[in-house]
Each structure stands twice: as structure tokens, then as C-alpha cells.
Amino acid sequence: MCFTPDMVDFTRTAASPPVGTSELFQILRDGVPRTRAELAALTGLARSTIAVRLDALIDVGLVGPVETAASTGGRPPAQVALVPRARLVIAADLGASHGRVAVTDLVAASLATREARIDIAAGPVPTLTWLVETIDDLLAEVGRTRDDVVAIGIGVPGPVEFSTGRPANPPIMPGWDGFDVPGWLRGHVAAHVLLDNDVNIAALGEREHGWPGVDHLLFVKVATGIGSGIVSDGQLRRGAQGTAGDIGHVRVSRAGDVPCHCGNTGCLEAVASGPAIARALRAKGHDVHTSGDVIDLVNRSELDAIGAVRQAGRDIGEVLATCVSLVNPSVITLGGSITRAGEHLLAGVREVVYSRSMPLATEHLVIAQSRAGSVAALQGAAALAIGYALSPAGVDQLVAPAEGRALVS
Ligand SMILES: [Zn+2]
């Protein structure tokens, strides 16, 4: 967001911080120390204007002076920079049966984490009550309070209407459909809440922490279900209803009339997900029931298991070849429990994507294992929350007085 002098916000009162404070902060959000003179040069604003806006940021602790090493050539010019621990964010990855929560500072350094078995099918109130209790435990552990939390990023295993933070017909989350997650949480923690699908936030985490310079990335999760998150032009693409990247129910040639739990037949998920691979191996006489059993069998070099995983990779590759034509990613990464089968799944994916895509699209295409691994979603949830916390809207919430805060929350 670029600040221009015309951008006067009439909701601000005389007691409000000077207009442009949160916009000035956008220059400092990268954490690089700068002098007042440098900020004046970067913005074209008068030194006196810079001073007033910086004071507002320093008052709330978001920006502070940087200790400069003593030099022999006289006093160095004073620099200011973002104070990473001025406020905190909460990251939460809520799975079907597993919850992870972290409290991080404003540069995504994790200060404390907690993992527990949860049952998301128990409904929103028990799950979110557990989340609030866990947040309190973690804050106590790091000696901070709920007042220090500026944003909460949460991933859930189902579709979400991102703009309202309400799950939308999530198949494995009974009782959550349309539930006002931000509204409920704000009754306990006065922070901005961002709820998203777990694969979307995993894509964000994968990009932020595994491939920071990559603007076109596809993250594919292969576990009980199959889904993907799309980062294009550096932005997460959710689509009109938040279902962009939902590749699990695309038809693949090998699936024929195999029934899928979605009610359709021939879906990718019906032949290439963890349960589908286990089912295929049971049909060959192997005692496998879970993704873990499949991995165990692969690790014991059981040829049927290796073949089944590689074939699942080819099926996924068939769908990904279309995705490559559509969004032209430079990196595709695969995460989720089945990717613990090592290179076999990747080999199948590569085999089909490279042979079915146009050479120009695959000339520099990297297909790799997830770098963020099992914490991709947690890191993405933190990135989502920090993205808000440091945005003009998030900073406004901190520097505006109480009446202004009511207008932006
Ligand atoms: Zn389906």
C-alpha cells in the first residue's frame, strides 16, 4: 500500500495518531534499521512529520532505537527498527485428530509450542476451548498475556470462507459449518483471527520457509485426502469460494468407476490417497490399514507397496500436468504422510508431469519433497497472522486509541 497525502481517514479523531503512521511502518516492517533521515528520503516527507509518526510507533513499542556499536568517529546517527517481540501472534494447525499451537514473535521466531491429540469432530466449542486454554498456557510459559496477542492464524482440515472465517460444509468437521470462529474467539482473546484451509496455509508456510524467493509454487498434500495450495505471483490463490487447488476429486483415467467418498466415481483421491493405496495393498493380501502401514511396507522394500506408491504418484502427476499448464509453477512440492515413502511417490509424479507437459513449462520446473515438512501448516498460520499484524490495518489497531480500535476490529 502506497501512502499519498490524499488518503485521509475520516474515522480518525483529533486524538488519533497522525495519518500515515501505519504506512510509514510498512517501510520498517522488514526489520532493517534506518535513520530518520533515511526515512525522510524514502518517503519524501519532512523530518518533523517523520518524527511525529515515529513517536506514535515508538509509544506502542512496535519500533525502537537500535543499539549501534561504539565507533571512534563520533556519535553514529540514531537508527530505529521493528521490535520483533513488541507483540505476539498465535499460530494453530488443527487437524482431524491432532492440534499444534505456537506463539511466535513478529518475525516468526517460535517462542513456545504445544502439540496434543484433539478430536475436531467433537465440534467447534470444545476444540476452540482447548485452543484458548493452550494459548493461555503458552503465554504463561513465555511470561506474556492475552493483551500481547495481535493476531491468530488457524488452519483447519476443510473448506473455509476466508473473508468471514467460517468453515463451509467441511466433510470431516461436524458442527463447524458456518460457525463464526473469529467471533467466538474474540470473546476470549481480543485479536484479529484468520481462518483458512490447512493445505492453503501449508502452501504459505512451505513458500515462506522453504522457498522464500519463489513466487509460483504449488504445494500438494497427499495423506488421507489429496489437496493443493497455489501460490501465484507471490500470493496465495483461494478462488471465489476458497476451493482453488482442491484436486482430490478431479477425474483420473485409472480410477474408472471406483467410488469416492464425495459421491462421485473415478476421483484422484479414490485411487491415490493413503487409504486408497492401503486398500489396493489389502487386495493383494497385505495387512495394511493406514498410511503409516503403507510407509512401513515401503521401508521394508516390499515391491507391491513400492509399486502402489509409485502408481499413486503417476495418478497425481496426471492431474498435476494439467495444473502445470494452468498455473505454470516453478516449484511443485509434495507433503503429507504418504510422502514419507521417500522418492517413490515423487518418481511417479515426475515421470508423468515431465512427459505430459509442454517443454517450456517444465524446462526449469522443480518437483521436490516439502521442505517445511510436518510444520508447514503451523509456519503458514504464523505467516498469515504476522502478515495481518504488520499490515496497515494491523498497525492501525495498535496505534489507534480505543474508539479508533473499535472501528478497525
Ligand atoms: Zn471424489
mmCIF file of N, CA and C in Angstrom, residues 318-404:
data_model
loop_
_atom_site.group_PDB
_atom_site.id
_atom_site.type_symbol
_atom_site.label_atom_id
_atom_site.label_comp_id
_atom_site.label_asym_id
_atom_site.label_seq_id
_atom_site.Cartn_x
_atom_site.Cartn_y
_atom_site.Cartn_z
ATOM 1 N N GLU A 318 -0.731 -37.055 -13.279
ATOM 2 C CA GLU A 318 -1.695 -36.835 -14.370
ATOM 3 C C GLU A 318 -2.483 -35.547 -14.125
ATOM 4 N N VAL A 319 -2.913 -35.351 -12.868
ATOM 5 C CA VAL A 319 -3.655 -34.134 -12.532
ATOM 6 C C VAL A 319 -2.710 -32.935 -12.505
ATOM 7 N N LEU A 320 -1.506 -33.137 -11.969
ATOM 8 C CA LEU A 320 -0.564 -32.019 -11.864
ATOM 9 C C LEU A 320 -0.095 -31.525 -13.238
ATOM 10 N N ALA A 321 -0.060 -32.420 -14.226
ATOM 11 C CA ALA A 321 0.339 -31.987 -15.577
ATOM 12 C C ALA A 321 -0.647 -30.926 -16.070
ATOM 13 N N THR A 322 -1.924 -31.111 -15.758
ATOM 14 C CA THR A 322 -2.933 -30.100 -16.124
ATOM 15 C C THR A 322 -2.704 -28.816 -15.327
ATOM 16 N N CYS A 323 -2.397 -28.989 -14.023
ATOM 17 C CA CYS A 323 -2.141 -27.807 -13.175
ATOM 18 C C CYS A 323 -0.958 -27.002 -13.704
ATOM 19 N N VAL A 324 0.064 -27.711 -14.199
ATOM 20 C CA VAL A 324 1.251 -27.038 -14.735
ATOM 21 C C VAL A 324 0.862 -26.181 -15.937
ATOM 22 N N SER A 325 -0.020 -26.726 -16.793
ATOM 23 C CA SER A 325 -0.477 -25.943 -17.943
ATOM 24 C C SER A 325 -1.271 -24.721 -17.501
ATOM 25 N N LEU A 326 -2.014 -24.883 -16.413
ATOM 26 C CA LEU A 326 -2.924 -23.823 -15.965
ATOM 27 C C LEU A 326 -2.194 -22.708 -15.221
ATOM 28 N N VAL A 327 -1.290 -23.058 -14.291
ATOM 29 C CA VAL A 327 -0.699 -22.002 -13.446
ATOM 30 C C VAL A 327 0.807 -21.830 -13.605
ATOM 31 N N ASN A 328 1.457 -22.711 -14.397
ATOM 32 C CA ASN A 328 2.879 -22.561 -14.706
ATOM 33 C C ASN A 328 3.750 -22.311 -13.464
ATOM 34 N N PRO A 329 3.735 -23.257 -12.508
ATOM 35 C CA PRO A 329 4.567 -23.069 -11.313
ATOM 36 C C PRO A 329 6.040 -23.296 -11.637
ATOM 37 N N SER A 330 6.929 -22.729 -10.814
ATOM 38 C CA SER A 330 8.348 -23.065 -10.988
ATOM 39 C C SER A 330 8.765 -24.142 -9.988
ATOM 40 N N VAL A 331 7.954 -24.317 -8.929
ATOM 41 C CA VAL A 331 8.232 -25.370 -7.954
ATOM 42 C C VAL A 331 6.933 -26.083 -7.597
ATOM 43 N N ILE A 332 6.977 -27.428 -7.580
ATOM 44 C CA ILE A 332 5.884 -28.214 -7.012
ATOM 45 C C ILE A 332 6.481 -28.982 -5.848
ATOM 46 N N THR A 333 5.917 -28.845 -4.656
ATOM 47 C CA THR A 333 6.428 -29.642 -3.546
ATOM 48 C C THR A 333 5.316 -30.541 -3.022
ATOM 49 N N LEU A 334 5.725 -31.723 -2.544
ATOM 50 C CA LEU A 334 4.765 -32.694 -2.029
ATOM 51 C C LEU A 334 4.991 -32.920 -0.540
ATOM 52 N N GLY A 335 3.905 -32.785 0.220
ATOM 53 C CA GLY A 335 3.950 -33.040 1.655
ATOM 54 C C GLY A 335 2.800 -33.957 2.034
ATOM 55 N N GLY A 336 2.689 -34.263 3.332
ATOM 56 C CA GLY A 336 1.648 -35.180 3.793
ATOM 57 C C GLY A 336 2.233 -36.539 4.098
ATOM 58 N N SER A 337 1.468 -37.353 4.831
ATOM 59 C CA SER A 337 2.022 -38.602 5.371
ATOM 60 C C SER A 337 2.597 -39.539 4.309
ATOM 61 N N ILE A 338 1.945 -39.637 3.137
ATOM 62 C CA ILE A 338 2.409 -40.593 2.124
ATOM 63 C C ILE A 338 3.779 -40.212 1.545
ATOM 64 N N THR A 339 4.131 -38.914 1.633
ATOM 65 C CA THR A 339 5.430 -38.510 1.078
ATOM 66 C C THR A 339 6.586 -39.052 1.912
ATOM 67 N N ARG A 340 6.266 -39.624 3.094
ATOM 68 C CA ARG A 340 7.330 -40.268 3.871
ATOM 69 C C ARG A 340 7.787 -41.561 3.205
ATOM 70 N N ALA A 341 7.120 -41.936 2.129
ATOM 71 C CA ALA A 341 7.559 -43.115 1.362
ATOM 72 C C ALA A 341 8.794 -42.794 0.530
ATOM 73 N N GLY A 342 9.325 -41.594 0.715
ATOM 74 C CA GLY A 342 10.581 -41.245 0.047
ATOM 75 C C GLY A 342 10.382 -40.870 -1.408
ATOM 76 N N GLU A 343 11.344 -41.261 -2.213
ATOM 77 C CA GLU A 343 11.386 -40.809 -3.600
ATOM 78 C C GLU A 343 10.373 -41.519 -4.507
ATOM 79 N N HIS A 344 9.755 -42.599 -4.010
ATOM 80 C CA HIS A 344 8.903 -43.387 -4.917
ATOM 81 C C HIS A 344 7.711 -42.600 -5.443
ATOM 82 N N LEU A 345 7.059 -41.846 -4.543
ATOM 83 C CA LEU A 345 5.905 -41.049 -4.956
ATOM 84 C C LEU A 345 6.357 -39.959 -5.930
ATOM 85 N N LEU A 346 7.453 -39.276 -5.568
ATOM 86 C CA LEU A 346 7.990 -38.208 -6.420
ATOM 87 C C LEU A 346 8.363 -38.736 -7.803
ATOM 88 N N ALA A 347 8.945 -39.928 -7.831
ATOM 89 C CA ALA A 347 9.368 -40.507 -9.108
ATOM 90 C C ALA A 347 8.168 -40.684 -10.035
ATOM 91 N N GLY A 348 7.057 -41.154 -9.470
ATOM 92 C CA GLY A 348 5.839 -41.336 -10.265
ATOM 93 C C GLY A 348 5.309 -39.998 -10.776
ATOM 94 N N VAL A 349 5.318 -38.997 -9.894
ATOM 95 C CA VAL A 349 4.831 -37.662 -10.280
ATOM 96 C C VAL A 349 5.687 -37.103 -11.414
ATOM 97 N N ARG A 350 7.009 -37.174 -11.218
ATOM 98 C CA ARG A 350 7.929 -36.614 -12.231
ATOM 99 C C ARG A 350 7.745 -37.302 -13.582
ATOM 100 N N GLU A 351 7.636 -38.649 -13.526
ATOM 101 C CA GLU A 351 7.501 -39.443 -14.747
ATOM 102 C C GLU A 351 6.384 -38.888 -15.631
ATOM 103 N N VAL A 352 5.228 -38.606 -15.022
ATOM 104 C CA VAL A 352 4.078 -38.172 -15.819
ATOM 105 C C VAL A 352 4.123 -36.677 -16.121
ATOM 106 N N VAL A 353 4.468 -35.860 -15.120
ATOM 107 C CA VAL A 353 4.450 -34.399 -15.354
ATOM 108 C C VAL A 353 5.435 -34.020 -16.456
ATOM 109 N N TYR A 354 6.653 -34.586 -16.391
ATOM 110 C CA TYR A 354 7.641 -34.203 -17.398
ATOM 111 C C TYR A 354 7.287 -34.730 -18.788
ATOM 112 N N SER A 355 6.596 -35.873 -18.862
ATOM 113 C CA SER A 355 6.278 -36.407 -20.185
ATOM 114 C C SER A 355 4.986 -35.812 -20.749
ATOM 115 N N ARG A 356 4.090 -35.324 -19.859
ATOM 116 C CA ARG A 356 2.793 -34.831 -20.343
ATOM 117 C C ARG A 356 2.723 -33.315 -20.487
ATOM 118 N N SER A 357 3.718 -32.576 -19.968
ATOM 119 C CA SER A 357 3.642 -31.119 -20.034
ATOM 120 C C SER A 357 4.470 -30.598 -21.200
ATOM 121 N N MET A 358 4.166 -29.373 -21.605
ATOM 122 C CA MET A 358 4.931 -28.757 -22.685
ATOM 123 C C MET A 358 6.349 -28.443 -22.171
ATOM 124 N N PRO A 359 7.347 -28.671 -23.040
ATOM 125 C CA PRO A 359 8.749 -28.498 -22.590
ATOM 126 C C PRO A 359 9.036 -27.141 -21.953
ATOM 127 N N LEU A 360 8.458 -26.066 -22.485
ATOM 128 C CA LEU A 360 8.745 -24.742 -21.936
ATOM 129 C C LEU A 360 8.292 -24.632 -20.481
ATOM 130 N N ALA A 361 7.163 -25.281 -20.170
ATOM 131 C CA ALA A 361 6.608 -25.192 -18.804
ATOM 132 C C ALA A 361 7.437 -25.990 -17.804
ATOM 133 N N THR A 362 8.133 -27.024 -18.282
ATOM 134 C CA THR A 362 8.879 -27.889 -17.353
ATOM 135 C C THR A 362 10.389 -27.689 -17.435
ATOM 136 N N GLU A 363 10.827 -26.776 -18.300
ATOM 137 C CA GLU A 363 12.266 -26.574 -18.515
ATOM 138 C C GLU A 363 13.000 -26.312 -17.193
ATOM 139 N N HIS A 364 12.388 -25.477 -16.337
ATOM 140 C CA HIS A 364 13.032 -25.157 -15.057
ATOM 141 C C HIS A 364 12.173 -25.597 -13.878
ATOM 142 N N LEU A 365 11.190 -26.458 -14.132
ATOM 143 C CA LEU A 365 10.271 -26.869 -13.069
ATOM 144 C C LEU A 365 10.950 -27.834 -12.087
ATOM 145 N N VAL A 366 10.887 -27.489 -10.806
ATOM 146 C CA VAL A 366 11.432 -28.350 -9.755
ATOM 147 C C VAL A 366 10.274 -29.101 -9.108
ATOM 148 N N ILE A 367 10.393 -30.420 -8.999
ATOM 149 C CA ILE A 367 9.386 -31.215 -8.280
ATOM 150 C C ILE A 367 10.111 -31.857 -7.104
ATOM 151 N N ALA A 368 9.747 -31.495 -5.892
ATOM 152 C CA ALA A 368 10.554 -31.888 -4.729
ATOM 153 C C ALA A 368 9.692 -32.214 -3.515
ATOM 154 N N GLN A 369 10.333 -32.845 -2.538
ATOM 155 C CA GLN A 369 9.681 -33.068 -1.243
ATOM 156 C C GLN A 369 9.489 -31.725 -0.549
ATOM 157 N N SER A 370 8.471 -31.643 0.275
ATOM 158 C CA SER A 370 8.247 -30.446 1.080
ATOM 159 C C SER A 370 9.472 -30.178 1.951
ATOM 160 N N ARG A 371 9.881 -28.912 2.024
ATOM 161 C CA ARG A 371 10.998 -28.548 2.911
ATOM 162 C C ARG A 371 10.513 -28.229 4.314
ATOM 163 N N ALA A 372 9.309 -27.682 4.413
ATOM 164 C CA ALA A 372 8.794 -27.312 5.742
ATOM 165 C C ALA A 372 8.292 -28.549 6.490
ATOM 166 N N GLY A 373 7.972 -29.625 5.756
ATOM 167 C CA GLY A 373 7.563 -30.879 6.373
ATOM 168 C C GLY A 373 6.305 -30.745 7.214
ATOM 169 N N SER A 374 6.316 -31.430 8.375
ATOM 170 C CA SER A 374 5.098 -31.516 9.173
ATOM 171 C C SER A 374 4.712 -30.192 9.837
ATOM 172 N N VAL A 375 5.626 -29.204 9.817
ATOM 173 C CA VAL A 375 5.275 -27.912 10.435
ATOM 174 C C VAL A 375 4.904 -26.849 9.401
ATOM 175 N N ALA A 376 4.709 -27.280 8.130
ATOM 176 C CA ALA A 376 4.364 -26.313 7.077
ATOM 177 C C ALA A 376 3.117 -25.519 7.454
ATOM 178 N N ALA A 377 2.084 -26.225 7.933
ATOM 179 C CA ALA A 377 0.820 -25.542 8.237
ATOM 180 C C ALA A 377 0.991 -24.576 9.409
ATOM 181 N N LEU A 378 1.747 -24.994 10.405
ATOM 182 C CA LEU A 378 1.954 -24.118 11.572
ATOM 183 C C LEU A 378 2.723 -22.851 11.145
ATOM 184 N N GLN A 379 3.734 -23.043 10.305
ATOM 185 C CA GLN A 379 4.505 -21.891 9.829
ATOM 186 C C GLN A 379 3.658 -20.988 8.946
ATOM 187 N N GLY A 380 2.776 -21.603 8.154
ATOM 188 C CA GLY A 380 1.886 -20.808 7.306
ATOM 189 C C GLY A 380 0.891 -20.023 8.141
ATOM 190 N N ALA A 381 0.383 -20.643 9.212
ATOM 191 C CA ALA A 381 -0.565 -19.953 10.100
ATOM 192 C C ALA A 381 0.120 -18.747 10.747
ATOM 193 N N ALA A 382 1.386 -18.909 11.124
ATOM 194 C CA ALA A 382 2.143 -17.789 11.696
ATOM 195 C C ALA A 382 2.340 -16.697 10.651
ATOM 196 N N ALA A 383 2.677 -17.099 9.416
ATOM 197 C CA ALA A 383 2.898 -16.116 8.348
ATOM 198 C C ALA A 383 1.620 -15.317 8.071
ATOM 199 N N LEU A 384 0.488 -16.028 8.088
ATOM 200 C CA LEU A 384 -0.810 -15.380 7.851
ATOM 201 C C LEU A 384 -1.082 -14.339 8.937
ATOM 202 N N ALA A 385 -0.854 -14.733 10.196
ATOM 203 C CA ALA A 385 -1.133 -13.837 11.327
ATOM 204 C C ALA A 385 -0.170 -12.643 11.321
ATOM 205 N N ILE A 386 1.104 -12.899 11.028
ATOM 206 C CA ILE A 386 2.089 -11.805 11.003
ATOM 207 C C ILE A 386 1.801 -10.860 9.837
ATOM 208 N N GLY A 387 1.391 -11.443 8.707
ATOM 209 C CA GLY A 387 1.038 -10.616 7.547
ATOM 210 C C GLY A 387 -0.021 -9.595 7.914
ATOM 211 N N TYR A 388 -0.998 -10.032 8.711
ATOM 212 C CA TYR A 388 -2.031 -9.086 9.158
ATOM 213 C C TYR A 388 -1.452 -8.124 10.203
ATOM 214 N N ALA A 389 -0.747 -8.665 11.190
ATOM 215 C CA ALA A 389 -0.269 -7.846 12.312
ATOM 216 C C ALA A 389 0.571 -6.657 11.842
ATOM 217 N N LEU A 390 1.363 -6.875 10.769
ATOM 218 C CA LEU A 390 2.260 -5.821 10.298
ATOM 219 C C LEU A 390 1.657 -5.000 9.156
ATOM 220 N N SER A 391 0.445 -5.334 8.733
ATOM 221 C CA SER A 391 -0.212 -4.587 7.651
ATOM 222 C C SER A 391 -0.687 -3.238 8.187
ATOM 223 N N PRO A 392 -1.020 -2.288 7.304
ATOM 224 C CA PRO A 392 -1.556 -1.011 7.787
ATOM 225 C C PRO A 392 -2.752 -1.206 8.725
ATOM 226 N N ALA A 393 -3.654 -2.137 8.394
ATOM 227 C CA ALA A 393 -4.828 -2.352 9.253
ATOM 228 C C ALA A 393 -4.406 -2.862 10.628
ATOM 229 N N GLY A 394 -3.440 -3.798 10.651
ATOM 230 C CA GLY A 394 -2.979 -4.360 11.920
ATOM 231 C C GLY A 394 -2.274 -3.320 12.778
ATOM 232 N N VAL A 395 -1.451 -2.494 12.139
ATOM 233 C CA VAL A 395 -0.715 -1.470 12.890
ATOM 234 C C VAL A 395 -1.666 -0.386 13.378
ATOM 235 N N ASP A 396 -2.660 -0.034 12.546
ATOM 236 C CA ASP A 396 -3.695 0.926 12.970
ATOM 237 C C ASP A 396 -4.337 0.475 14.275
ATOM 238 N N GLN A 397 -4.599 -0.832 14.351
ATOM 239 C CA GLN A 397 -5.269 -1.386 15.527
ATOM 240 C C GLN A 397 -4.439 -1.151 16.796
ATOM 241 N N LEU A 398 -3.120 -1.120 16.620
ATOM 242 C CA LEU A 398 -2.245 -0.915 17.774
ATOM 243 C C LEU A 398 -2.085 0.552 18.142
ATOM 244 N N VAL A 399 -1.948 1.406 17.113
ATOM 245 C CA VAL A 399 -1.635 2.805 17.415
ATOM 246 C C VAL A 399 -2.877 3.674 17.582
ATOM 247 N N ALA A 400 -4.052 3.177 17.097
ATOM 248 C CA ALA A 400 -5.276 3.964 17.248
ATOM 249 C C ALA A 400 -5.757 3.893 18.689
ATOM 250 N N PRO A 401 -6.356 4.957 19.203
ATOM 251 C CA PRO A 401 -6.927 4.902 20.547
ATOM 252 C C PRO A 401 -8.165 4.014 20.561
ATOM 253 N N ALA A 402 -8.729 3.799 21.729
ATOM 254 C CA ALA A 402 -9.813 2.830 21.898
ATOM 255 C C ALA A 402 -10.949 3.029 20.911
ATOM 256 N N GLU A 403 -11.372 4.270 20.669
ATOM 257 C CA GLU A 403 -12.521 4.477 19.784
ATOM 258 C C GLU A 403 -12.166 4.131 18.337
ATOM 259 N N GLY A 404 -10.913 4.391 17.961
ATOM 260 C CA GLY A 404 -10.469 4.047 16.621
ATOM 261 C C GLY A 404 -10.359 2.532 16.479
#
